Coordinates of C-alpha atoms and ligand atoms in Angstrom, one line a residue:
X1427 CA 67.2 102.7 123.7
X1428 CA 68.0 98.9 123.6
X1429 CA 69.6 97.2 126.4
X1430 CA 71.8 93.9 126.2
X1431 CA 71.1 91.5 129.2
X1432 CA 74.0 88.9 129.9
X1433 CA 73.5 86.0 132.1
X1434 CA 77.2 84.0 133.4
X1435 CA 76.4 80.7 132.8
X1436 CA 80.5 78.7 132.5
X1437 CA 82.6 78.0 129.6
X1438 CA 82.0 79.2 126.2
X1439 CA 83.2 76.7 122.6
X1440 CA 83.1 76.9 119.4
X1441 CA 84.4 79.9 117.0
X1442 CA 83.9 83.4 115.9
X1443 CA 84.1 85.1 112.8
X1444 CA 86.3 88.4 113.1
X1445 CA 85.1 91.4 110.8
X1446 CA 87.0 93.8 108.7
X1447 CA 88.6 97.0 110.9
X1448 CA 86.1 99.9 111.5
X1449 CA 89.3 101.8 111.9
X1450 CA 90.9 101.1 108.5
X1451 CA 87.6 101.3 107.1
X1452 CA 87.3 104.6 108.7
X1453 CA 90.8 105.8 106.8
X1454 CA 90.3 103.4 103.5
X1455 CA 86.9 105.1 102.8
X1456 CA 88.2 108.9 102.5
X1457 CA 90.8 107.9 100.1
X1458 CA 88.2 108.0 97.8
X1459 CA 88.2 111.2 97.5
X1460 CA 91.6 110.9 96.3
X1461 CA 90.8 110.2 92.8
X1462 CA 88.1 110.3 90.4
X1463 CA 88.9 106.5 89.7
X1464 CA 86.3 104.2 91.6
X1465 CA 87.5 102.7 95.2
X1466 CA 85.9 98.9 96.3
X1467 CA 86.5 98.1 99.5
X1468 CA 85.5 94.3 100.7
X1469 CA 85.7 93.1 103.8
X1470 CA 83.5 96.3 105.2
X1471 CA 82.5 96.0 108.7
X1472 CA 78.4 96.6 109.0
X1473 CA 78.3 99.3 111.6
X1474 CA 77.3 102.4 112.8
X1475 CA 80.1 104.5 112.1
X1476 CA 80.9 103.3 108.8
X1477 CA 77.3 104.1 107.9
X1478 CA 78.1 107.6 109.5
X1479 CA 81.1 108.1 107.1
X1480 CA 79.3 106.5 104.5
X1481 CA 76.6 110.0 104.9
X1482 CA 79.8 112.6 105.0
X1483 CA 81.0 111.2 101.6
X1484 CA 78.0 111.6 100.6
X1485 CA 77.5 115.0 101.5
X1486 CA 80.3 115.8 99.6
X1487 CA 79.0 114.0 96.5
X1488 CA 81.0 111.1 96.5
X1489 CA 78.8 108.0 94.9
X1490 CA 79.2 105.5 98.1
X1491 CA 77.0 102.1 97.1
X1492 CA 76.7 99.5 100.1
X1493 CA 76.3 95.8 98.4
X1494 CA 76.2 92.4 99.9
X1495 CA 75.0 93.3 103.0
X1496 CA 77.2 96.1 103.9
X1497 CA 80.5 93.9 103.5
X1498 CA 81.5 95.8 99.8
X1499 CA 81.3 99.7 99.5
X1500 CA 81.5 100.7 95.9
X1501 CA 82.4 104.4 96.0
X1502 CA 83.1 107.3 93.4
X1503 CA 84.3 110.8 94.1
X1504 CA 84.1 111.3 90.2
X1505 CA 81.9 114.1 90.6
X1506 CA 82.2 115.7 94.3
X1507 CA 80.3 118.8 94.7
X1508 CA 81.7 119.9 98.4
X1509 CA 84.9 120.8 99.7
X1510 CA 82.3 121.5 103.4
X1511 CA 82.7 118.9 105.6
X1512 CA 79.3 120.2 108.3
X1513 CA 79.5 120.0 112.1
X1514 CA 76.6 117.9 112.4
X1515 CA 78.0 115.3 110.8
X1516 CA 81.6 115.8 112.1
X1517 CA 80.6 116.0 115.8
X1518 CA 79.0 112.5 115.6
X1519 CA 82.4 110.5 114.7
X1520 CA 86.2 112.0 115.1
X1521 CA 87.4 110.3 112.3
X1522 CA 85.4 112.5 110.0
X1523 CA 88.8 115.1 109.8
X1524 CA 90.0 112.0 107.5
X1525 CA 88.4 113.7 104.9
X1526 CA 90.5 116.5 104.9
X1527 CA 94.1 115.5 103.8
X1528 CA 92.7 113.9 100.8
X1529 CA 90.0 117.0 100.0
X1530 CA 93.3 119.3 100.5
X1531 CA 95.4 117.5 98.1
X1532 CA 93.0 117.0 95.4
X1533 CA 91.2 120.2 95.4
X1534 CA 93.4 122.7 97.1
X1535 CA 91.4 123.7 99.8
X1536 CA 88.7 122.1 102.1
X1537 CA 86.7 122.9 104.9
X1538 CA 86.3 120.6 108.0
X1539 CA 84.4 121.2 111.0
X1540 CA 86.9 120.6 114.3
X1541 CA 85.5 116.9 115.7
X1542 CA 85.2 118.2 119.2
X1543 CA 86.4 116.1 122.3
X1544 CA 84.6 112.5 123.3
X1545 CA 83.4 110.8 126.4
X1546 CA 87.4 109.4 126.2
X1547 CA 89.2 112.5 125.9
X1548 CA 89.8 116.2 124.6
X1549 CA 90.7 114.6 121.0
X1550 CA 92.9 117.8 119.7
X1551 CA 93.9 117.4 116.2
X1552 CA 96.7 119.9 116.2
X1553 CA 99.4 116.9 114.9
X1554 CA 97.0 116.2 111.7
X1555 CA 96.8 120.6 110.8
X1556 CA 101.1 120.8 111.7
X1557 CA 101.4 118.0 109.4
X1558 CA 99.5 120.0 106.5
X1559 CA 101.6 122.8 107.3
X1560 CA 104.6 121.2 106.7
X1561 CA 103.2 120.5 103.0
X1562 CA 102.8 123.9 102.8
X1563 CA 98.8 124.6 103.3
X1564 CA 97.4 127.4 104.9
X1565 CA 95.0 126.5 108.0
X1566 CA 92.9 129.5 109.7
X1567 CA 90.5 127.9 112.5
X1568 CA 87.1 129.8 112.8
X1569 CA 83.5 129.3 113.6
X1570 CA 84.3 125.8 114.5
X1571 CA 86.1 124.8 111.5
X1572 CA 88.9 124.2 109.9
X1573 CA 89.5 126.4 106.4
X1574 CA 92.4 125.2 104.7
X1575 CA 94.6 126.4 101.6
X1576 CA 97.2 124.5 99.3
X1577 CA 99.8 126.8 98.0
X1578 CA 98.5 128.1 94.6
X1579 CA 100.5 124.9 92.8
X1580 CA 99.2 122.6 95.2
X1581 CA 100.5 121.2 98.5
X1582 CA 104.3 120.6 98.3
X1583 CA 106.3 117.5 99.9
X1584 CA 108.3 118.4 103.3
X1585 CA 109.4 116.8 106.6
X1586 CA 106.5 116.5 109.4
X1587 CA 107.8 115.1 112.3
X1588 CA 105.1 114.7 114.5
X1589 CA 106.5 114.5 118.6
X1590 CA 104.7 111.0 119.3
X1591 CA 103.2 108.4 117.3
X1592 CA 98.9 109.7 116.3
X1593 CA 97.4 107.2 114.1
X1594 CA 94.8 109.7 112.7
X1595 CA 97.6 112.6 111.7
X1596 CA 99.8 109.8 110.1
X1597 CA 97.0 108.9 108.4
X1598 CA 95.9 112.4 107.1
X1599 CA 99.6 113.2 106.2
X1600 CA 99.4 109.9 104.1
X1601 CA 97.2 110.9 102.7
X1602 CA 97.5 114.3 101.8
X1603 CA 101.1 113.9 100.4
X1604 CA 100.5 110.9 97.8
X1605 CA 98.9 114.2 95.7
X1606 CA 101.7 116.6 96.6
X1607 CA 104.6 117.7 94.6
X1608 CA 107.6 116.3 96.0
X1609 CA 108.9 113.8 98.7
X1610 CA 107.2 114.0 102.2
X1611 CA 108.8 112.3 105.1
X1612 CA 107.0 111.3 108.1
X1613 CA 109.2 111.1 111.4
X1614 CA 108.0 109.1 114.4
X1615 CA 104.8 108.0 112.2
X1616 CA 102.4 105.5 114.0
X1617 CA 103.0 101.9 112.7
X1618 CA 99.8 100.5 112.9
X1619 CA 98.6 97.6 110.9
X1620 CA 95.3 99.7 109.9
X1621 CA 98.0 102.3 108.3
X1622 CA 99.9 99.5 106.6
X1623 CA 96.3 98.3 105.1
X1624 CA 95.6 102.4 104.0
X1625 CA 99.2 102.3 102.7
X1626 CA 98.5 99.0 100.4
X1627 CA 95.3 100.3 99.3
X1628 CA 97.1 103.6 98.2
X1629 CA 99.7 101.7 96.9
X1630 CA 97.3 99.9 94.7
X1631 CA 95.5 103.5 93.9
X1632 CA 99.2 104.7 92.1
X1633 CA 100.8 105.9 95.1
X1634 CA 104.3 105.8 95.9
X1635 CA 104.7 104.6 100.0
X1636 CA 107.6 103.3 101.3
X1637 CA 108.3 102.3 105.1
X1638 CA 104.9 102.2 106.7
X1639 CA 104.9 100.1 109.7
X1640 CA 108.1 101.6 110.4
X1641 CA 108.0 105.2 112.4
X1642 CA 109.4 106.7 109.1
X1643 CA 107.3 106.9 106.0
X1644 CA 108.6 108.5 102.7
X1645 CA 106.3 109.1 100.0
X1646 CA 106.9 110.5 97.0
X1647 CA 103.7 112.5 95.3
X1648 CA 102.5 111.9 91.9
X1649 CA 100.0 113.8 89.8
X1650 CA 96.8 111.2 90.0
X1651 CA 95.4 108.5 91.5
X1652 CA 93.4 105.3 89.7
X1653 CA 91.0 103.4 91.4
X1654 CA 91.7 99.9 93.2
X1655 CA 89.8 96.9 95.0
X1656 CA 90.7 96.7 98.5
X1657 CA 90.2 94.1 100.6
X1658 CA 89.9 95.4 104.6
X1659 CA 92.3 94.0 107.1
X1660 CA 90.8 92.3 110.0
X1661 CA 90.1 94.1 112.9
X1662 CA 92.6 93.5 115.9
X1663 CA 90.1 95.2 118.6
X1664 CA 87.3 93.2 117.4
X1665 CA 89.8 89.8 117.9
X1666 CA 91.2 90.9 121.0
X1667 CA 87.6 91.6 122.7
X1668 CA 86.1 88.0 121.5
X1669 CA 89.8 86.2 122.8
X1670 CA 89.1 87.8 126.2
X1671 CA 85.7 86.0 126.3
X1672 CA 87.1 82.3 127.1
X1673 CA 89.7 83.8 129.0
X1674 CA 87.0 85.6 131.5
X1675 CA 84.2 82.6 131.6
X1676 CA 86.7 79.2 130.6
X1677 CA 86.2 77.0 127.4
X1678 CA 88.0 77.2 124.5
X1679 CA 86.8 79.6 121.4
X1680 CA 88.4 79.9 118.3
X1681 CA 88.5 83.1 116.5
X1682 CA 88.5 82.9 112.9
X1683 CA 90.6 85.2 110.6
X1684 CA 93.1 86.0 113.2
X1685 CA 96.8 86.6 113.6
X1686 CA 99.2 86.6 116.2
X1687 CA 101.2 89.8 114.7
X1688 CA 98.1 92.0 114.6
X1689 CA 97.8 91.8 118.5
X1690 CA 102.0 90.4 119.6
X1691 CA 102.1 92.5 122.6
X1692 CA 98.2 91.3 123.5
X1693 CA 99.1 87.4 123.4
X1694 CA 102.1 88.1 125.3
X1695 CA 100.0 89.9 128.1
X1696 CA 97.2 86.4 127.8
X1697 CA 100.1 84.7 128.0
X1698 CA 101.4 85.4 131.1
X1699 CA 97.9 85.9 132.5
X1700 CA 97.5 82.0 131.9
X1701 CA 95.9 82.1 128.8
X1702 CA 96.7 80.0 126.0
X1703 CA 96.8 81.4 122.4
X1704 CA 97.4 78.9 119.5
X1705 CA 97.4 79.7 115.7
X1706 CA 95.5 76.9 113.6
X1707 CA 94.9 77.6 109.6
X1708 CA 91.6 79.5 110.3
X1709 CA 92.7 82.0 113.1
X1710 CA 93.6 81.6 116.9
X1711 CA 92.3 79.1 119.5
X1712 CA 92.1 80.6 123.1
X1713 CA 92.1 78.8 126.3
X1714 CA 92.2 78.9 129.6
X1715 CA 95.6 77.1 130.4
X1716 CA 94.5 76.3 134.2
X1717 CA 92.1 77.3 136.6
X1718 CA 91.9 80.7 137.7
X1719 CA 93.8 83.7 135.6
X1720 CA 97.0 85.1 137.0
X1721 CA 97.3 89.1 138.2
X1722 CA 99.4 90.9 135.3
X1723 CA 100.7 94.4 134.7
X1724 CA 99.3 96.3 131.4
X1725 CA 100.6 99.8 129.9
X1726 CA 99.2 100.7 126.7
X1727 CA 101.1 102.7 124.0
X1728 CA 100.8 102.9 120.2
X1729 CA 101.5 100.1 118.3
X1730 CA 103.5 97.4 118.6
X1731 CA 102.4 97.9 122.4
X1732 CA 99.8 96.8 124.3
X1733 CA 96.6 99.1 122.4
X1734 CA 94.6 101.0 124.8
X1735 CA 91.1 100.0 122.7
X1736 CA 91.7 96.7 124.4
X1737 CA 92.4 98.0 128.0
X1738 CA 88.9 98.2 129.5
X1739 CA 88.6 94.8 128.1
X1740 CA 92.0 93.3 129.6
X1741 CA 90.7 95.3 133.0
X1742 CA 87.3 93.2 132.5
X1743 CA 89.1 89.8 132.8
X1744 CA 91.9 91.1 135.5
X1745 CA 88.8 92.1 137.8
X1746 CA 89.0 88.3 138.6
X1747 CA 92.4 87.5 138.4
X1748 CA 94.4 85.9 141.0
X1749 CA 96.4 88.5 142.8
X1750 CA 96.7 92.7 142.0
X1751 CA 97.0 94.4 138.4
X1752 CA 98.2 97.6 138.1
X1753 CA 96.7 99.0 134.6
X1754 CA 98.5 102.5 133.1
X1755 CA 96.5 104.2 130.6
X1756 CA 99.1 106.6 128.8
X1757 CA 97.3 107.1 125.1
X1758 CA 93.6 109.0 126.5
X1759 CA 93.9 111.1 129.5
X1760 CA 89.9 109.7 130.9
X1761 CA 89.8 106.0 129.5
X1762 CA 88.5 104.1 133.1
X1763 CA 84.8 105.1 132.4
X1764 CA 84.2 101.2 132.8
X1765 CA 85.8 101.2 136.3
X1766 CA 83.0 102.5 138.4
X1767 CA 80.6 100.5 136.1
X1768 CA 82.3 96.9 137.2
X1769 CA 82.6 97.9 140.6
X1770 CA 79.4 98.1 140.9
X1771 CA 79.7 94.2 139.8
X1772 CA 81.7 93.6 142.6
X1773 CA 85.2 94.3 141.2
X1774 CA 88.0 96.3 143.6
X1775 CA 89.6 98.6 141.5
X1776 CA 91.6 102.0 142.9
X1777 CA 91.7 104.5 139.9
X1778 CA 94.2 107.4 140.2
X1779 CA 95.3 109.9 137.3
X1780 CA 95.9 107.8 134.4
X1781 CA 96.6 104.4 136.5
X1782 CA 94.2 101.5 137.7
X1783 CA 94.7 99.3 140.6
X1784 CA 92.8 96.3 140.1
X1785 CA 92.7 93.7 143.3
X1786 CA 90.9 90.2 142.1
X1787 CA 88.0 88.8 143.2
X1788 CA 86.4 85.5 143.3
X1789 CA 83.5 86.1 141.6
X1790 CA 81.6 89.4 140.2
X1791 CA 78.0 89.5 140.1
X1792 CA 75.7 90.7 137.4
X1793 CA 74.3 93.9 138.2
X1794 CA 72.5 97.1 135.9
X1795 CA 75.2 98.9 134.2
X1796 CA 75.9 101.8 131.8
X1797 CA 77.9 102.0 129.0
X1798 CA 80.1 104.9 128.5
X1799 CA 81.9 104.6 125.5
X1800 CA 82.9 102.1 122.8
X1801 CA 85.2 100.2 124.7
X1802 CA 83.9 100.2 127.8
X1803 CA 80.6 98.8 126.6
X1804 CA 81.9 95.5 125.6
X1805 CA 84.2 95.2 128.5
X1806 CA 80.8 95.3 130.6
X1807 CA 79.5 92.6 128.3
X1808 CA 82.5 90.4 128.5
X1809 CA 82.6 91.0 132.7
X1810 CA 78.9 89.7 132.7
X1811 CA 79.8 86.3 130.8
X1812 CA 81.6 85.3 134.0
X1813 CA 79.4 87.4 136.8
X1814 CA 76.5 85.8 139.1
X1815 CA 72.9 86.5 137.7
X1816 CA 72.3 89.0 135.3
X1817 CA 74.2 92.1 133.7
X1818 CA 71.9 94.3 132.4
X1819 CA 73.7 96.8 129.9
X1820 CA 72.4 100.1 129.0
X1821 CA 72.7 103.1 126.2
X1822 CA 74.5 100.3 124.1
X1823 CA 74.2 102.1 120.9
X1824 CA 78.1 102.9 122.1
X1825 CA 78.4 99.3 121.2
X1826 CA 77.0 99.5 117.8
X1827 CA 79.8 101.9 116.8
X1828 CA 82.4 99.0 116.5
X1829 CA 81.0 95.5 116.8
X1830 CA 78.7 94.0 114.3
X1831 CA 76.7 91.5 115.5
X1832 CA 78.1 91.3 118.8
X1833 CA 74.9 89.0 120.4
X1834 CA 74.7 86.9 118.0
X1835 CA 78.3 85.8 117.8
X1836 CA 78.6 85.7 121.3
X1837 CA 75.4 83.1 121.3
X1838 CA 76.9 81.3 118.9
X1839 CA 79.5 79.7 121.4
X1840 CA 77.1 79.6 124.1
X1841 CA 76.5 82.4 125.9
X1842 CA 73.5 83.9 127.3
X1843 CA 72.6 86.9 126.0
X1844 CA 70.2 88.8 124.7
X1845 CA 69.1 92.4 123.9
X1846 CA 65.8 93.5 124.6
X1847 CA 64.4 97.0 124.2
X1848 CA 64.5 99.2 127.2
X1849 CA 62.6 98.0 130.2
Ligands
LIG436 C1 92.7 106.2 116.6 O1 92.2 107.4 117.1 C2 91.6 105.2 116.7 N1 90.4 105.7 116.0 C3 91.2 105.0 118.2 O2 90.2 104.0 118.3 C4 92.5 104.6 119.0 O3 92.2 104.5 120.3 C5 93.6 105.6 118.7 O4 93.9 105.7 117.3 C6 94.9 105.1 119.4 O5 95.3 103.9 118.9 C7 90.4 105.5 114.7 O6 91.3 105.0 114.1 C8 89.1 106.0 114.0 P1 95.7 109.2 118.0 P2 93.1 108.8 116.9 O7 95.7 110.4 117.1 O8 93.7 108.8 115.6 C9 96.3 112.8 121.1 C10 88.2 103.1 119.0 O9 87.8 102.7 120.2 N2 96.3 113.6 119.8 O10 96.7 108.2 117.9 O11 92.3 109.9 117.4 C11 94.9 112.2 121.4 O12 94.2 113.2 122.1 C12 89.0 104.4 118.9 O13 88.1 102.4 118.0 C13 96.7 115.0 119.9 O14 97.1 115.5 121.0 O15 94.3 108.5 118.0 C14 95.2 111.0 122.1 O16 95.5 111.3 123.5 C15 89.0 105.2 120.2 N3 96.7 115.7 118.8 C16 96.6 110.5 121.5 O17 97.1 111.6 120.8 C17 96.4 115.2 117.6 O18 96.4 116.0 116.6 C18 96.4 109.4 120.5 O19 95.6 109.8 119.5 C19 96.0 113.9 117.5 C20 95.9 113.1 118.6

């Protein structure tokens, strides 16, 4: 397994290019399925888990073409020949049960193997199957899977109301009900900009979608989809986790292709930390505004709150804030798998239940570390930037999951880093 060494070595300049989402990839590429029409998607992020969805379309005979590099993905589910969506593909990414709204509305019946939990938490998907229900399919959980049943004249529009805000069943529901007969309402939907970008795709595919972004989505079924080019929004995570990098180590780095609203409640948090976020025509320019970064309080929830895939980053750059942090996790129930890794750099940090005390220090210092999860991973990378010595960083195939290219961009405003294979 390859390791990534960092070295700290002072202030970082110059600018980043920010990919398309993995996790509107991750929704825009089971539309597909929707139609027989072909679905282009640019803007496609080159990593691991698109790659993995990439082999469960497949396996369902979708035609799924990666061109310039990785960045288009021309795909046709013309001619499927599965409604089977196998465990041992499942069990390797949670967002395979994406494939079963749009399998259930097009064909009538599907079966998906259930995900299973991650290192991050138990990862139920009991909102998506409720939300299925509602539209009047038939679920019976065995061996494993999921088998699921449209009424015989296909699933019918109805009210879910799902009791908080899951990006992945709002997404599934979406889904499911563009094909259904009828008007579907989603109550207390999640209004995240990666289901805006599936809505606009779908919108594009034939669909009728009003409201997303809001907590209530109506959609009104029709009989078919067409095809569409998409274009993928960029990634919010990705931006977030490269604005933290000047912020933790000083200089200024400009990331290109970002927007303030994609991350509002983020800046807001830099901001009163003593960072400095400016919008120029090419993205945002981030800055230190004065010496060392002030202690601030973080709780994520689902958008347009604070998003809890850029907590173990924000903890990263609070380890050497000035003053105490207190840091609630409320979205996943184990999501401080980085906390014992940077105290081992030197960081102070008091984890109980779903809440992380984090006391400043001075300085960290580089030191062998694991990666845990996705997450985590780069918020080891981004502590190293401003550590003493060396960070050594292992298992970071976690890291391949969601950031392309992550060394290289990373050198590219002067950092020192490297990966090497497993010493
Ligand atoms: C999506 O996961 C993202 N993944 C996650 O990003 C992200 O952390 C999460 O949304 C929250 O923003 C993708 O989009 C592929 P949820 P998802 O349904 O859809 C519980 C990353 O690092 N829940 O909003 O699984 C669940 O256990 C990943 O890129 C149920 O109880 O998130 C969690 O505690 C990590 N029942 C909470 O809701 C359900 O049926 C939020 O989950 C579904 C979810």
């Amino acid at each position: 397994m390859d390791q990534i060494i960092v070295t700290g070595n002072g202030p970082l300049s110059g600018q980043i290019p920010i990919a398309g989402a993995k996790n509107a990839c991750l929704t825009l590429m089971p539309a597909t399925l929707l139609s027989e029409e072909p679905l282009t998607l640019t803007n496609a992020p080159r990593l691991s888990d698109i790659r993995t969805m990439t082999t469960l379309l497949q396996s369902l005979g979708a035609e799924v073409q990666a061109l310039q590099d990785g960045q288009v993905l021309a795909m046709s589910s013309h001619d499927l020949t599965s409604t089977r969506a196998d465990y041992d593909i499942v069990r390797k990414m949670r967002a395979s049960i994406l494939v079963l709204g749009p399998l259930l509305a097009r064909f009538g019946h599907a079966e998906v193997s259930l995900p299973g939990g991650c290192a991050i938490g138990a990862r139920p998907v009991d909102l998506h199957l409720k939300a299925f229900e509602a539209m009047g399919a038939e679920l019976d959980l065995r061996d494993g899977y999921v088998h699921a049943k449209a009424p015989a004249g296909g699933l019918r529009g109805g009210i879910v109301d799902f009791p908080f805000a899951s990006v992945g069943a709002t997404e599934n529901a979406l889904m499911a009900a563009t094909l259904a007969k009828g008007t579907t309402v989603v109550k207390n939907a999640a209004r995240e900009p990666e289901i805006v970008d599936l809505a606009e795709c779908l919108r594009k595919m034939g669909a009728q979608i009003d409201g997303e972004g809001t907590s209530e989505i109506t959609i009104q079924g029709v009989d078919r989809l067409g095809g569409a080019t998409h274009r993928v929004v960029t990634d919010r995570i990705e931006l977030g986790t490269y604005m933290l990098a000047p912020a933790i180590c000083g200089g200024e780095v400009e990331c290109l292709g970002g927007k303030i609203d994609l991350l509002a409640a983020f800046c807001e948090t830099l901001d009163a930390a003593g960072i400095s976020v400016e919008e120029t025509p090419n993205g945002l320019k981030v800055a230190r505004k004065n010496g060392r970064v002030s202690a601030v309080n973080v709780t994520t929830e689902p958008f347009p709150g604070f998003p809890t895939d850029l907590q173990a980053q924000m903890m990263a750059l609070l380890c050497t804030a000035e003053g105490t942090s207190v840091l609630e996790e409320r979205i996943f129930e184990n999501r401080f798998m980085h906390a014992p890794e940077l105290i081992r750099m030197g960081a102070s940090i008091d984890v109980h239940g779903g809440t992380a005390t984090v006391r400043g220090v001075e300085h960290l210092k580089g030191a062998p570390v694991m990666a845990t999860d996705l997450r985590a991973s780069v918020s080891l990378i981004l502590a190293g930037l401003a550590a003493e010595g060396d960070t050594i960083v292992s298992r970071v195939y976690h890291l391949d999951r969601g950031y392309e290219h992550v060394v290289r961009k990373l050198e590219s405003v002067g950092a020192r880093i490297e990966r090497v294979k497993e010493q």
